[in-house]
Coordinates of C-alpha atoms and ligand atoms in Angstrom, one line a residue:
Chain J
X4 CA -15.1 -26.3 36.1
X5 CA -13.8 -27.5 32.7
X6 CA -11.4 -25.9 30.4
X7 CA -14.3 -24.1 28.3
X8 CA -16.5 -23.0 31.0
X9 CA -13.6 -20.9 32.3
X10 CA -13.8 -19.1 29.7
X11 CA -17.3 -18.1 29.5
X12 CA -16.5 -15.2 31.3
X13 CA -13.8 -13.8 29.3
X14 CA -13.8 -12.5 25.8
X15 CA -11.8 -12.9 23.0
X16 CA -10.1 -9.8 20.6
X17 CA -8.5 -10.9 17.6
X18 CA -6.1 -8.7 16.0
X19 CA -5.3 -8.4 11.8
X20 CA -3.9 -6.3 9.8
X21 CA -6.4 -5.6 7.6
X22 CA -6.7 -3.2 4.3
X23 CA -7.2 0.3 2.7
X24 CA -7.5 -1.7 -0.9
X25 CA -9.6 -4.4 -0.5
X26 CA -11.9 -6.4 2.1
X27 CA -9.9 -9.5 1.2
X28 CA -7.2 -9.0 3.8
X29 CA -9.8 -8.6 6.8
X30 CA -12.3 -11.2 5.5
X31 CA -11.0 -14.5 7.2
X32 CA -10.3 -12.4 10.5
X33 CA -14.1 -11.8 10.8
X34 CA -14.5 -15.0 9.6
X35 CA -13.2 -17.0 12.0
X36 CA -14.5 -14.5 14.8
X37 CA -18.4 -14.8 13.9
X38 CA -17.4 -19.1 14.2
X39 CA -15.8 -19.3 17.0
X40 CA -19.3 -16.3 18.3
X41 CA -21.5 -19.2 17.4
X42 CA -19.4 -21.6 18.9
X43 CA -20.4 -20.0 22.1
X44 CA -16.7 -20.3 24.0
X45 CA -16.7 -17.1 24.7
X46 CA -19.0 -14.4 26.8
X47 CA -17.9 -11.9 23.7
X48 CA -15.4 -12.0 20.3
X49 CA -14.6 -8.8 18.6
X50 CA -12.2 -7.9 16.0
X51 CA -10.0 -4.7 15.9
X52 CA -7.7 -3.7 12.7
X53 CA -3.9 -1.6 12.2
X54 CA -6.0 -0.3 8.1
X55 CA -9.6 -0.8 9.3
X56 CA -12.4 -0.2 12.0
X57 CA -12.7 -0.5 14.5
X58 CA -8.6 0.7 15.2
X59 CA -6.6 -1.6 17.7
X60 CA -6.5 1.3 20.5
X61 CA -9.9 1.9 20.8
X62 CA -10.6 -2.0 21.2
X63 CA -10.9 -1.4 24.8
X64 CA -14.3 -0.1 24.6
X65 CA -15.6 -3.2 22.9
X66 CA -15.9 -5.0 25.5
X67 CA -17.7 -5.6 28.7
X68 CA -15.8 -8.5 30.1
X69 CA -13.4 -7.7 32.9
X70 CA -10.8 -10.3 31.0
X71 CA -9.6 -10.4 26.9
X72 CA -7.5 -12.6 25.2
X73 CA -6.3 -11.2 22.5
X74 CA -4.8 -12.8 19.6
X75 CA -2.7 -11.6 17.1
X76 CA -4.0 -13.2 13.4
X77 CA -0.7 -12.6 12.0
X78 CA 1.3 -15.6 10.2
X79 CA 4.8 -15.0 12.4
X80 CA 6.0 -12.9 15.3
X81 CA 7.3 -9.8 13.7
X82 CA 6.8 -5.7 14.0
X83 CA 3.0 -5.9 14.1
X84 CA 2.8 -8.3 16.5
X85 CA 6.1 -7.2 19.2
X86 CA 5.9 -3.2 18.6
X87 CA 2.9 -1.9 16.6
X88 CA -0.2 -4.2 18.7
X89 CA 1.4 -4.1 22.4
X90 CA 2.0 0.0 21.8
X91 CA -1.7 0.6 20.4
X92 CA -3.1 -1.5 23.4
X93 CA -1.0 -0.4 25.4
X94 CA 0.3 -3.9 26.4
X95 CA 2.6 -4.3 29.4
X96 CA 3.4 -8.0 28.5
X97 CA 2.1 -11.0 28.3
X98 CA -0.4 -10.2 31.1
X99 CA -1.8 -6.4 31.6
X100 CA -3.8 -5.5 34.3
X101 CA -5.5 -2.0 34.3
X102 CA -8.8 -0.6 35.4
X103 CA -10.0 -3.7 36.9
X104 CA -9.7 -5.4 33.7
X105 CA -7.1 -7.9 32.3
X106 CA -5.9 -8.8 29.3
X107 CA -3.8 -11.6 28.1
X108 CA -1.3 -11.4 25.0
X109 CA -1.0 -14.6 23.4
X110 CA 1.4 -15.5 20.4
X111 CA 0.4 -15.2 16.6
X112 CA -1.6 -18.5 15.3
X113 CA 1.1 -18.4 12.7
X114 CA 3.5 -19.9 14.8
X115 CA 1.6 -22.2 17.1
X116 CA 2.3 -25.9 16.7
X117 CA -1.3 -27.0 15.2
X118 CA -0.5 -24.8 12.3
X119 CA 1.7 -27.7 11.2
X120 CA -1.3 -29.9 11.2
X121 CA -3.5 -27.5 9.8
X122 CA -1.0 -27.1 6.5
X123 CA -0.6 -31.0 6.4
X124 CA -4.7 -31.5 5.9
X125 CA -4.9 -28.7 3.7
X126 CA -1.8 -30.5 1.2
X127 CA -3.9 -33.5 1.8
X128 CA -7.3 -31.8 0.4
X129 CA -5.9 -30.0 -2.2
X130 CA -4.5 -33.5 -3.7
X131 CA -5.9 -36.2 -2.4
X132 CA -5.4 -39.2 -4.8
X133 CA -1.7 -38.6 -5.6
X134 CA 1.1 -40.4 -4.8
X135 CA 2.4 -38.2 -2.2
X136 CA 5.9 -39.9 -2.4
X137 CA 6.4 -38.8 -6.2
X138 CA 4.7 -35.5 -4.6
X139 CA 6.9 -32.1 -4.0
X140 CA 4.8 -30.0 -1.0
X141 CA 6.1 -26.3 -1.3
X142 CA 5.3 -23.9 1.7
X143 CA 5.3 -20.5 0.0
X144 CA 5.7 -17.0 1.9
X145 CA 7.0 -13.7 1.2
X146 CA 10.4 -13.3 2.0
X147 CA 12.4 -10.4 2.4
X148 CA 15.0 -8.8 4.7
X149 CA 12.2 -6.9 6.4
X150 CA 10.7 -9.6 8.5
X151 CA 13.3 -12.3 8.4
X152 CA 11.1 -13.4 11.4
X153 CA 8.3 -14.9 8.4
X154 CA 10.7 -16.6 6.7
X155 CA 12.0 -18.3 10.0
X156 CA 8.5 -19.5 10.7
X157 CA 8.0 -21.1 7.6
X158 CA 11.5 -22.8 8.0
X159 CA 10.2 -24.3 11.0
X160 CA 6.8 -25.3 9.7
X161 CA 8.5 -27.4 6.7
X162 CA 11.0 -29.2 9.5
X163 CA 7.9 -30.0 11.8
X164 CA 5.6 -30.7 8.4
X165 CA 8.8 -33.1 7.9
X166 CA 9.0 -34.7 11.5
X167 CA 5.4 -35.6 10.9
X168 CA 6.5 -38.4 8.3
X169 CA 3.5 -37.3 5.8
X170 CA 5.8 -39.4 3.1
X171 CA 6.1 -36.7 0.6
X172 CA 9.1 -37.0 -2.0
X173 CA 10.1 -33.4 -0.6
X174 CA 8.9 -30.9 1.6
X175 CA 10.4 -27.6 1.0
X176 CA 10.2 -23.8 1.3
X177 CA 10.2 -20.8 -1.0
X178 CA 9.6 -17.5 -1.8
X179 CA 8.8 -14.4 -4.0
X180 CA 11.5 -12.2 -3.2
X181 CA 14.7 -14.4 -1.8
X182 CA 16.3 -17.6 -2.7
X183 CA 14.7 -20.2 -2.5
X184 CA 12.3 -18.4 -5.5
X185 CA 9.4 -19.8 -5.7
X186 CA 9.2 -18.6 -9.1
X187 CA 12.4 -21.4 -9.8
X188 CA 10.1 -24.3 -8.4
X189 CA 10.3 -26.8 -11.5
X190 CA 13.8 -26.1 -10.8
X191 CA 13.6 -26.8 -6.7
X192 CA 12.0 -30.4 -7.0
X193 CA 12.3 -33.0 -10.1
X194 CA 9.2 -34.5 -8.8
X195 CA 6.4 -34.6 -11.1
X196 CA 3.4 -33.7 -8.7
X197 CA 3.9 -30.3 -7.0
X198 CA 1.5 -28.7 -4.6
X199 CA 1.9 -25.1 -3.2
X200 CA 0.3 -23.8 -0.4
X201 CA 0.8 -19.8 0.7
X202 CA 1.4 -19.4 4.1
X203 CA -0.3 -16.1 4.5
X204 CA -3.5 -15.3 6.9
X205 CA -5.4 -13.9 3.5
X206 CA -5.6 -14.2 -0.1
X207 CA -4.9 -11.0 -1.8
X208 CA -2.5 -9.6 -4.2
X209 CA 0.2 -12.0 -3.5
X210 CA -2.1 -15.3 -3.6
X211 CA -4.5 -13.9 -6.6
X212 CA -2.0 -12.2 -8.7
X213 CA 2.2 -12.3 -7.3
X214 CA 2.5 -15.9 -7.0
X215 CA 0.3 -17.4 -9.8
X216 CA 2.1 -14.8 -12.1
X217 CA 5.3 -16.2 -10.7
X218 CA 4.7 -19.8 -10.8
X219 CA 3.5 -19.4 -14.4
X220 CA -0.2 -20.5 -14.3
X221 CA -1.0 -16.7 -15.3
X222 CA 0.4 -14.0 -17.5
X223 CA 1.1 -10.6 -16.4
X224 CA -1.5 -9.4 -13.4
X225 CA -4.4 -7.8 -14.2
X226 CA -7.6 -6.2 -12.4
X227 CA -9.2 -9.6 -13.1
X228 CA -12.9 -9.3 -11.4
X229 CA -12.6 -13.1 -10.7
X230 CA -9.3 -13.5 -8.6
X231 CA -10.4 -16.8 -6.7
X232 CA -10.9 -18.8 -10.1
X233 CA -6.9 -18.8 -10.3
X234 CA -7.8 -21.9 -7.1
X235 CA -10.0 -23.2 -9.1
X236 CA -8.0 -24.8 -11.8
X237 CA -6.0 -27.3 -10.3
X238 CA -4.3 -29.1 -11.3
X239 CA -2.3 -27.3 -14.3
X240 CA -0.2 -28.8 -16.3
X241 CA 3.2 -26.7 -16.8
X242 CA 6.3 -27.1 -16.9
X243 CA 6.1 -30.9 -17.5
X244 CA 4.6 -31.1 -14.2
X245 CA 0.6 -31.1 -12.7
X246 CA 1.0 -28.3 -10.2
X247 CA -1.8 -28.0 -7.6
X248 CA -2.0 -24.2 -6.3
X249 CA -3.6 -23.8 -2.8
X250 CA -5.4 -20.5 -1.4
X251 CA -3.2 -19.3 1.7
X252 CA -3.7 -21.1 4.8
X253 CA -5.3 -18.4 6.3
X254 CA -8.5 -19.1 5.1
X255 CA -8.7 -22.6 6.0
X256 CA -12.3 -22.6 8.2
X257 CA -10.1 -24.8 10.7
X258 CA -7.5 -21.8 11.3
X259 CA -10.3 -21.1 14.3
X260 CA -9.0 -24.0 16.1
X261 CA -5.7 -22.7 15.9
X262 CA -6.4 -19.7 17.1
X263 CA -8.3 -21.6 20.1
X264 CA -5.4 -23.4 21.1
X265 CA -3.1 -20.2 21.3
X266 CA -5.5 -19.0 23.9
X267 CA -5.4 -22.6 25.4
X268 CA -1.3 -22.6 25.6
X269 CA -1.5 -19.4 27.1
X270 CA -3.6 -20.5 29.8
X271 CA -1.6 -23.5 30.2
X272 CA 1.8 -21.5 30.2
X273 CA 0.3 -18.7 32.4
X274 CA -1.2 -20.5 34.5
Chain E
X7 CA -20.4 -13.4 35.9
X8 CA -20.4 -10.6 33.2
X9 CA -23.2 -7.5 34.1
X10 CA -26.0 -7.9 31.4
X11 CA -24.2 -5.9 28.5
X12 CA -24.6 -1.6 28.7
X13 CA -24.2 -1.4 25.6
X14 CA -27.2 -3.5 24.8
X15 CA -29.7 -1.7 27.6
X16 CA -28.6 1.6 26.1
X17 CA -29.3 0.6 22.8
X18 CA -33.3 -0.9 24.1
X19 CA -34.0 2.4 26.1
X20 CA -32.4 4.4 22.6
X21 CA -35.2 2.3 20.1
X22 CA -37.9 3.0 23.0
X23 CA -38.2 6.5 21.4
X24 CA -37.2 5.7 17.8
X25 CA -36.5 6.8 15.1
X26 CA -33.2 7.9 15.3
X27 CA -30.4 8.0 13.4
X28 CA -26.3 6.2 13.5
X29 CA -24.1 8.5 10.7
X30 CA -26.5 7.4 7.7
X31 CA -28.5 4.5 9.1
X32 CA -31.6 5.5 10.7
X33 CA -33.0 3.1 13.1
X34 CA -37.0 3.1 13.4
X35 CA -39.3 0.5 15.1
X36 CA -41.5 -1.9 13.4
X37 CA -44.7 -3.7 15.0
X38 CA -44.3 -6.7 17.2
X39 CA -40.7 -5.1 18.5
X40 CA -39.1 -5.6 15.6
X41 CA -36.6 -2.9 13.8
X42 CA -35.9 -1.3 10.7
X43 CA -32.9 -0.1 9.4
X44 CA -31.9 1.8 6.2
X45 CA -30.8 4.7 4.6
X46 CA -31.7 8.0 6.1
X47 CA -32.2 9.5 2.6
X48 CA -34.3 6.7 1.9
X49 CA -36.6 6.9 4.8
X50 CA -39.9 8.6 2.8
X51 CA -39.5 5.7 0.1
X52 CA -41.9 2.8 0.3
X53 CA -40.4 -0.2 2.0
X54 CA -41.2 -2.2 -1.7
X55 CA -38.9 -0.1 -3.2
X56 CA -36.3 -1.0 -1.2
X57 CA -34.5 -4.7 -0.8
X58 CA -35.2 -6.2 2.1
X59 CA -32.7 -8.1 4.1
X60 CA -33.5 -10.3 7.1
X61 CA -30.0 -11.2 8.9
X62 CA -28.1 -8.1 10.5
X63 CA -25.1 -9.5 8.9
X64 CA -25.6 -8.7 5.6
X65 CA -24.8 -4.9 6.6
X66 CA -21.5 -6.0 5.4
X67 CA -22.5 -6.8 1.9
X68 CA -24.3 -3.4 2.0
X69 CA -21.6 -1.3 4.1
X70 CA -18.7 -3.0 2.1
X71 CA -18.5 -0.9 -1.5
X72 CA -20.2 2.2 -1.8
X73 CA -22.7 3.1 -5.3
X74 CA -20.0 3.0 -7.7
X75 CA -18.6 -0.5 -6.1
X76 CA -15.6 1.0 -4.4
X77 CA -14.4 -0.9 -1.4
X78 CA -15.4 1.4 1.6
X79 CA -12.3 0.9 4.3
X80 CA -13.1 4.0 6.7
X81 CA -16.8 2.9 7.2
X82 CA -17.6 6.5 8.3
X83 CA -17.4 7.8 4.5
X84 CA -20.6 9.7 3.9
X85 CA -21.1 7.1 1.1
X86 CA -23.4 4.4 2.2
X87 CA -25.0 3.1 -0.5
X88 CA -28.9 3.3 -0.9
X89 CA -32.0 1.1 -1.7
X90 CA -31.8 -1.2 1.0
X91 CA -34.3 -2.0 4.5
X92 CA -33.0 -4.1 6.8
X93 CA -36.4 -5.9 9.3
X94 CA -34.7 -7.3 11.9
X95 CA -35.9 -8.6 15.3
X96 CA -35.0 -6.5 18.1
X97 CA -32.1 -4.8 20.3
X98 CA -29.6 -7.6 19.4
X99 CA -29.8 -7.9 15.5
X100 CA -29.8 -4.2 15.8
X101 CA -26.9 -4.0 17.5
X102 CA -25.1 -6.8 15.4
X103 CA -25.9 -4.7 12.3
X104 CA -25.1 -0.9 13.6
X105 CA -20.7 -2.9 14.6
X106 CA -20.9 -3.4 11.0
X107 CA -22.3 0.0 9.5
X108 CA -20.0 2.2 11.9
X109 CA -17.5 -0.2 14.4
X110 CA -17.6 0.6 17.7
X111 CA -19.6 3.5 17.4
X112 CA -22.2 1.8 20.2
X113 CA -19.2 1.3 22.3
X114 CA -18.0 4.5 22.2
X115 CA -21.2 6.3 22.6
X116 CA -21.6 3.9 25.8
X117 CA -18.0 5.4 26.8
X118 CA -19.3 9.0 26.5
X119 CA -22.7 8.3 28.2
X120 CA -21.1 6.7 31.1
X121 CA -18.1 9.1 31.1
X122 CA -15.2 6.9 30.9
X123 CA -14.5 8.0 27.3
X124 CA -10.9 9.3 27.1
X125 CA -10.0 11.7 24.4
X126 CA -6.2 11.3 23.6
X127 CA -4.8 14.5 21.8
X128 CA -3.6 14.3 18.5
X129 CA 0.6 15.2 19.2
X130 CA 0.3 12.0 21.5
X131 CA -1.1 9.6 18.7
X132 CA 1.2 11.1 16.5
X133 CA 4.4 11.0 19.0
X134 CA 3.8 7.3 19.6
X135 CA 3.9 6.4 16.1
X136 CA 6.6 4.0 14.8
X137 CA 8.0 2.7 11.8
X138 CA 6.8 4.8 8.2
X139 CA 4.4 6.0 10.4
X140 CA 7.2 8.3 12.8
X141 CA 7.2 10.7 9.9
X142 CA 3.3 12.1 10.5
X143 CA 4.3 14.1 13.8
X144 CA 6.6 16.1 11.8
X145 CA 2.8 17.6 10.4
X146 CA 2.6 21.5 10.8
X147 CA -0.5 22.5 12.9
X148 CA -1.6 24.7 10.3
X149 CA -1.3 21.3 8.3
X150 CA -2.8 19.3 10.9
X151 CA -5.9 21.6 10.6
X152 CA -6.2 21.2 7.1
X153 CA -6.3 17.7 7.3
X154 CA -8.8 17.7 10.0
X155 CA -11.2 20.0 8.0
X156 CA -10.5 17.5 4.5
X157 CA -10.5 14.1 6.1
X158 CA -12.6 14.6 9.3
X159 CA -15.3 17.3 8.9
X160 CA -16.0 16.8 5.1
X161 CA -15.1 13.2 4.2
X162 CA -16.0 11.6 7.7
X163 CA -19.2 10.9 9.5
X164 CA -17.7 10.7 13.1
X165 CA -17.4 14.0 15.0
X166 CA -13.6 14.1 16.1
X167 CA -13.5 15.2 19.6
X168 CA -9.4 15.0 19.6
X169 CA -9.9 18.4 17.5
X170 CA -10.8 22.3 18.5
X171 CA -12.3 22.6 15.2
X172 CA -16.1 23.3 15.4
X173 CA -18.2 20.4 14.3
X174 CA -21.9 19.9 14.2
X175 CA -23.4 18.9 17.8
X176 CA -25.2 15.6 17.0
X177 CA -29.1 16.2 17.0
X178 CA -31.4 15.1 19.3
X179 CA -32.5 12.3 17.1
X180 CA -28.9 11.5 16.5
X181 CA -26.6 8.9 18.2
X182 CA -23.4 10.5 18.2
X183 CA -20.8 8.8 16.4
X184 CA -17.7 9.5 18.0
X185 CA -14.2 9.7 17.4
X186 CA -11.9 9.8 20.6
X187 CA -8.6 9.7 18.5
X188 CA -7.1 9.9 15.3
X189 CA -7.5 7.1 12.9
X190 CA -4.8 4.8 11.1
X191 CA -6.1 6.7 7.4
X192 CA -5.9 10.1 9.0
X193 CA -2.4 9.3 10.0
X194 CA -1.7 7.8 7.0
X195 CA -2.7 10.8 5.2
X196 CA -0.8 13.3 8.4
X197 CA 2.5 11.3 7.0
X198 CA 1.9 12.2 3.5
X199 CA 1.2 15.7 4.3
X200 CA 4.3 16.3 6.2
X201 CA 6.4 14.6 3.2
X202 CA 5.2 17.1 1.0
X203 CA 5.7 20.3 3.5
X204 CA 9.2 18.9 4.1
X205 CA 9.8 18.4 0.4
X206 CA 8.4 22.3 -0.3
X207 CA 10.7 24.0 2.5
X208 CA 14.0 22.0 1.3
X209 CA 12.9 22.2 -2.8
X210 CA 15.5 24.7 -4.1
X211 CA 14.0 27.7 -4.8
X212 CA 13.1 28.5 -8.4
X213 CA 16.5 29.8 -10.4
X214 CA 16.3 32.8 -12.3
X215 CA 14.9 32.5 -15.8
X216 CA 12.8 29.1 -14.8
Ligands
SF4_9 S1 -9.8 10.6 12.5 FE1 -11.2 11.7 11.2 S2 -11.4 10.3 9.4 FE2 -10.6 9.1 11.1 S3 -12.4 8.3 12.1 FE3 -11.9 10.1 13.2 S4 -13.1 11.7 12.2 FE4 -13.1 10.0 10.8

């Protein structure tokens, strides 16, 4: 039996966080499910949400197949995915048996190894005809004392981003509310091309409004009705540099092959 | 090998004797097996009145914002907007469409029909509740009640079984559309109310000549 038919049996849950404000923050969570549906891997995909429906502790009842793997869509390993998600599921570990049904925990897709990739090709489309050595690629996240656990996985994605040998002049990280601050990037790089990429699952306030706000590309925030046109300007011309401004790495179609391979590691690391 | 899906075969046997009704959507059959969902309060208007959509996943362009274009989070809001049909093609579109006009409601009703749905008292989702979130189980019952009657009876479609509180029995051309345990917004709003109970039993009480 290959490595796919295996899992024809089983069914996949993937977890976000989700919103009370807009459908922004759960969009690329059902996204991704309805591909990787059509891709046919599984016997059944499902979502479940912390703001929305259906609620992570009544994901249970969604499905019919006696094993889940569920899947955190969170960008790092932090209070969502160690207390709030095992607690509502009621999650023993990595492996939970009850009722005649099993279910498997695997990591975040923030933190799995092909996210690396994943941010690389979405630098790479976002610019492709500059010179990436006079090029600056900025990994932006959020950054506070709250979840120093975010900010630890974007450390590691610029050092792997770096071990990959992509030949950018610099490859750094930065934030909106701690030093590095992304809001001082003319200040970070002396290189004239600059290209930022959020590393969050969805766009929302802080890719619409927070950063562009802070990286000077807009004025103060509004309500504005068309939010995604701030991507669609690239690239600006500020600050003596052409800045290229990405939409979070969340929403990159190919984030379902990330989330494949976290149910493929576990498997392998399980096994 | 996974059973053929219950959820599924409940749903065929329910459209056998539709009409019927999910919270606002009701569910009738069209020729040739197909099915036709829309508003309940639009169900004496002509189907050209209405626009037609063909793939059950546009319910989420019609489930998302309610008349007035607010983002609708807790899908069981009585404010599902009108002037739409959906014609789809049988038991699976159907069932594709009613996960997005009221998630998991199938599955739940599936639960309850086959017994094995488990009603978990509000003090336990309360108690387990961590972070900002600790704060709700402080609520007062009389509180709790309130909040029940405010968020759940009047501003919720699902009938919450977690509460004594009388609610209307689902009709018999109803499918029920449960609720087995208190949501994230009513515990987001049980946190709030206990704030403000705290904050009134600890205000200093009004000197003279105020
Ligand atoms: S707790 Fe109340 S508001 Fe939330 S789904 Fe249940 S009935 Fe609706």
């Amino acid at each position: 039996m290959n490595e796919l038919a295996r899992l024809a049996d089983s069914a996949l849950l993937l977890l976000g966080h989700g919103s009370t404000e807009n459908p922004d923050s759960s969009a690329p969570t059902l996204a991704n499910a309805e591909q990787i549906r059509k891709q046919g891997i599984f016997a059944e995909v499902q979502c479940a949400f912390w703001k929305e429906e259906p609620g992570f502790s009544i994901s249970d009842y969604l499905f019919e197949s006696d094993t889940i793997y569920a899947v955190p869509n969170f960008i790092s390993e932090g209070y969502f995915t160690r207390e709030v998600i095992p607690r509502e599921l009621g999650l023993e570990g990595p492996t939970t048996r009850r009722n005649g049904r099993t279910i498997h925990y695997c990591d975040p897709v923030g933190i799995h190894q092909s996210m690396t990739r994943l941010l690389a090709s979405r630098a790479r489309e976002l610019a492709p005809d500059i010179p990436v050595q006079d090029s600056a690629l900025i990994i932006v996240g959020h950054g506070t004392g709250l979840n120093a656990k975010s900010t630890e996985a974007i450390r590691v994605q610029v050092d792997r981003l770096e071990a990959l040998g992509l030949g950018y002049g610099q490859i750094l990280d930065a934030y909106m509310e701690e030093a590095p601050f992304i809001a001082d990037w003319d200040q970070l790089t002396p290189l004239p091309h600059v290209l930022v990429v959020p590393f969050f699952i969805a766009d929302g306030l802080h890719s619409y409004q927070d950063i562009p706000v802070l990286l000077g590309i807009e004025s103060a925030p509004t309500a504005a009705a068309s939010q995604r046109d701030v991507f669609r300007h690239n690239p600006v011309h500020i600050r003596g540099r052409s800045l290229w401004y990405s939409r979070s790495i969340g929403t990159d179609p190919s984030l379902t092959d990330v989330i494949l391979d976290q149910v493929h590691d576990f498997r392998s690391t399980h096994a | 090998m996974i059973a053929p899906s219950r959820i599924l075969s409940l749903l065929t046997e329910r459209l056998r004797s539709a009409p019927f009704h999910l919270g606002q959507v009701r569910v009738a059959a069209g020729s040739d097996g197909r099915v036709e969902l829309r508003h309940r309060d639009d169900a004496a208007l002509d189907s050209a009145e209405l626009q037609s959509f063909h793939s059950p996943n546009h319910a989420r362009e019609i489930a998302q914002y309610d008349a007035a274009g607010e983002y609708r989070p807790l899908k069981g809001t009585p404010n599902l907007k009108r002037g739409w049909r959906m014609d789809l093609t049988g038991p699976e579109e159907t069932r594709v469409a009613l996960d997005i006009f009221y998630p998991a409601a199938l599955a739940l009703w599936a639960a309850q029909t086959d017994d094995r749905l488990r009603i978990i008292p509000l003090s336990q989702t309360l108690e387990r509740q961590t972070g900002m979130y600790r704060y709700a189980r402080t609520i007062s019952p009389e509180g709790a009640r309130e909040l029940t009657r405010r968020r759940c009876l009047e501003g919720c479609s699902r009938r919450p079984l977690w509460s004594d509180l009388p609610s209307p029995a689902p009709g018999p051309d109803e499918i029920p559309l449960l609720c087995p345990e208190a949501c994230s917004f009513f515990v987001a709003e049980a946190r709030v109310v206990a704030k403000t109970e705290f904050e009134a039993k600890t205000a200093p009480p009004p000197s003279a000549g105020d």
